[in-house]
Structures are given as C-alpha cells and as structure tokens.
Amino acid sequence: MALEITDASFNEVISKKDTLVVIDFWATWCGPCQKIGPVIEELAQEYEGKAIIGKCDVDGNSDVVAQFRVRNVPTVVFLKNGELLDKLVGANPKSAFVEKIEKYL
C-alpha cells in the first residue's frame, strides 16, 4: 500500500538517505488521478523494501505542493537524498513509472 504523505510527515519520509522516494500528487476530484491510483498501489507493492512509494493529496497539503510547484495533477516526483531527480505529469502508463524507478534505484 502506498504511504500517505502529508505536510507533517514529509520531512521524515525524505530523510531516508539513499532511498528513492516516489510521490504521487493527486486529488479526489481528478479523473486522471483515479486512473493511475491503482498503478501507484501496484508499484508500492512491487518495490516494497527498495523504494518508498507514496501519495500526497494536494487539497490538504499545501506546503509540500508548493515546495514542488505542483500545478497539475497527477504529478509524480522522484526524489533521492531529498533532491528532486525527475517529474512526470499526467496519467502516464505504468511502464513510464517503472522506467524512472529503475533508472534511479
């Protein structure tokens, strides 16, 4: 299951050194977000122990949203050591997420 990431938990999550952190910025009212939601959950199971896969609801976590300048949802960011490595915007296929995860693991 994807980890719920909030303004309060964000710093603790990204403090994991050398661990890839993937965050799906989403909203309940967003159709494309609902489309990739199950893909994010699959990735969380498939990469358990190798990467942290999380979800951040944009409507309740304005600090994290502002930090990554999320203007469209879904936006998926890839972080390591607290640094932004990459970003995918829109309802991308699972293969696009897998490609990025494998690249940064």
C-alpha positions as a printed Julia matrix, in Angstrom:
105×3 Matrix{Float64}:
   0.0    0.0     0.0
   1.28   3.45   -0.9
   2.39   5.55    2.05
   0.23   8.59    2.82
   2.48  11.65    2.74
   1.39  14.86    4.42
   2.9   18.23    5.22
   3.59  16.85    8.72
   5.26  13.59    7.61
   7.11  14.79    4.51
  10.48  15.65    6.09
  10.63  12.31    7.92
   9.89  10.4     4.71
  12.53  12.14    2.58
  15.16  11.93    5.32
  15.75   8.27    4.43
  19.24   8.5     2.94
  19.91   6.73   -0.36
  16.27   5.6    -0.64
  14.29   6.5    -3.73
  11.07   8.28   -2.79
   8.26   8.46   -5.35
   5.35  10.77   -4.52
   2.07  10.84   -6.45
   0.4   14.24   -6.02
  -3.3   13.62   -6.56
  -6.82  14.83   -5.73
 -10.12  13.04   -5.15
 -11.84  15.15   -7.84
  -9.2   14.37  -10.51
 -10.18  11.75  -13.11
  -6.65  11.03  -14.36
  -5.53  10.66  -10.72
  -8.14   7.96  -10.22
  -6.83   6.23  -13.35
  -3.23   5.96  -12.11
  -4.14   5.35   -8.46
  -4.2    1.55   -8.85
  -0.87   1.69  -10.74
   0.73   3.59   -7.84
  -0.6    0.95   -5.42
   0.87  -1.84   -7.6
   4.23  -0.07   -7.67
   4.17   0.31   -3.88
   3.81  -3.47   -3.54
   6.31  -4.34   -6.28
   9.03  -2.02   -4.93
   8.43  -2.57   -1.22
  11.8   -2.54    0.53
  13.52  -0.96   -2.48
  11.75   2.41   -2.72
   9.19   4.44   -0.83
   6.07   4.96   -2.95
   3.64   7.48   -1.52
   0.61   9.58   -2.27
   0.02  13.2    -1.3
  -3.47  14.72   -1.53
  -2.96  18.23   -2.95
  -6.08  19.58   -1.26
  -4.79  19.05    2.26
  -1.03  19.52    1.98
  -0.28  22.94    0.53
   3.3   23.14    1.9
   4.56  20.06    0.03
   2.56  21.03   -3.07
   4.16  24.48   -3.07
   7.64  23.08   -2.46
   7.45  21.05   -5.69
   5.47  23.68   -7.6
   2.73  21.19   -8.42
   0.33  22.96  -10.75
  -1.32  19.97  -12.41
  -2.47  16.63  -11.06
  -1.49  13.93  -11.22
   2.17  14.84  -10.84
   4.62  12.16   -9.74
   8.02  13.23   -8.4
  11.13  11.11   -7.9
  13.45  12.08   -5.01
  16.67  10.75   -3.54
  18.55  12.25   -0.59
  15.91  14.99   -0.54
  16.79  16.1    -4.08
  14.29  16.2    -6.94
  15.54  13.85   -9.66
  12.62  13.82  -12.06
   8.92  14.51  -12.51
   6.1   13.01  -14.6
   2.9   15.0   -15.17
  -0.36  13.44  -16.31
  -1.79   9.94  -16.49
   1.28   8.09  -17.72
   1.36   4.33  -18.33
   2.85   2.04  -15.69
   5.88   1.45  -17.93
   6.83   5.16  -17.67
   6.88   4.97  -13.86
   8.81   1.68  -13.86
  11.39   3.16  -16.24
  12.03   6.13  -13.93
  12.11   3.99  -10.78
  14.58   1.54  -12.3
  16.72   4.43  -13.53
  17.06   5.96  -10.06
  17.2    2.87   -7.82
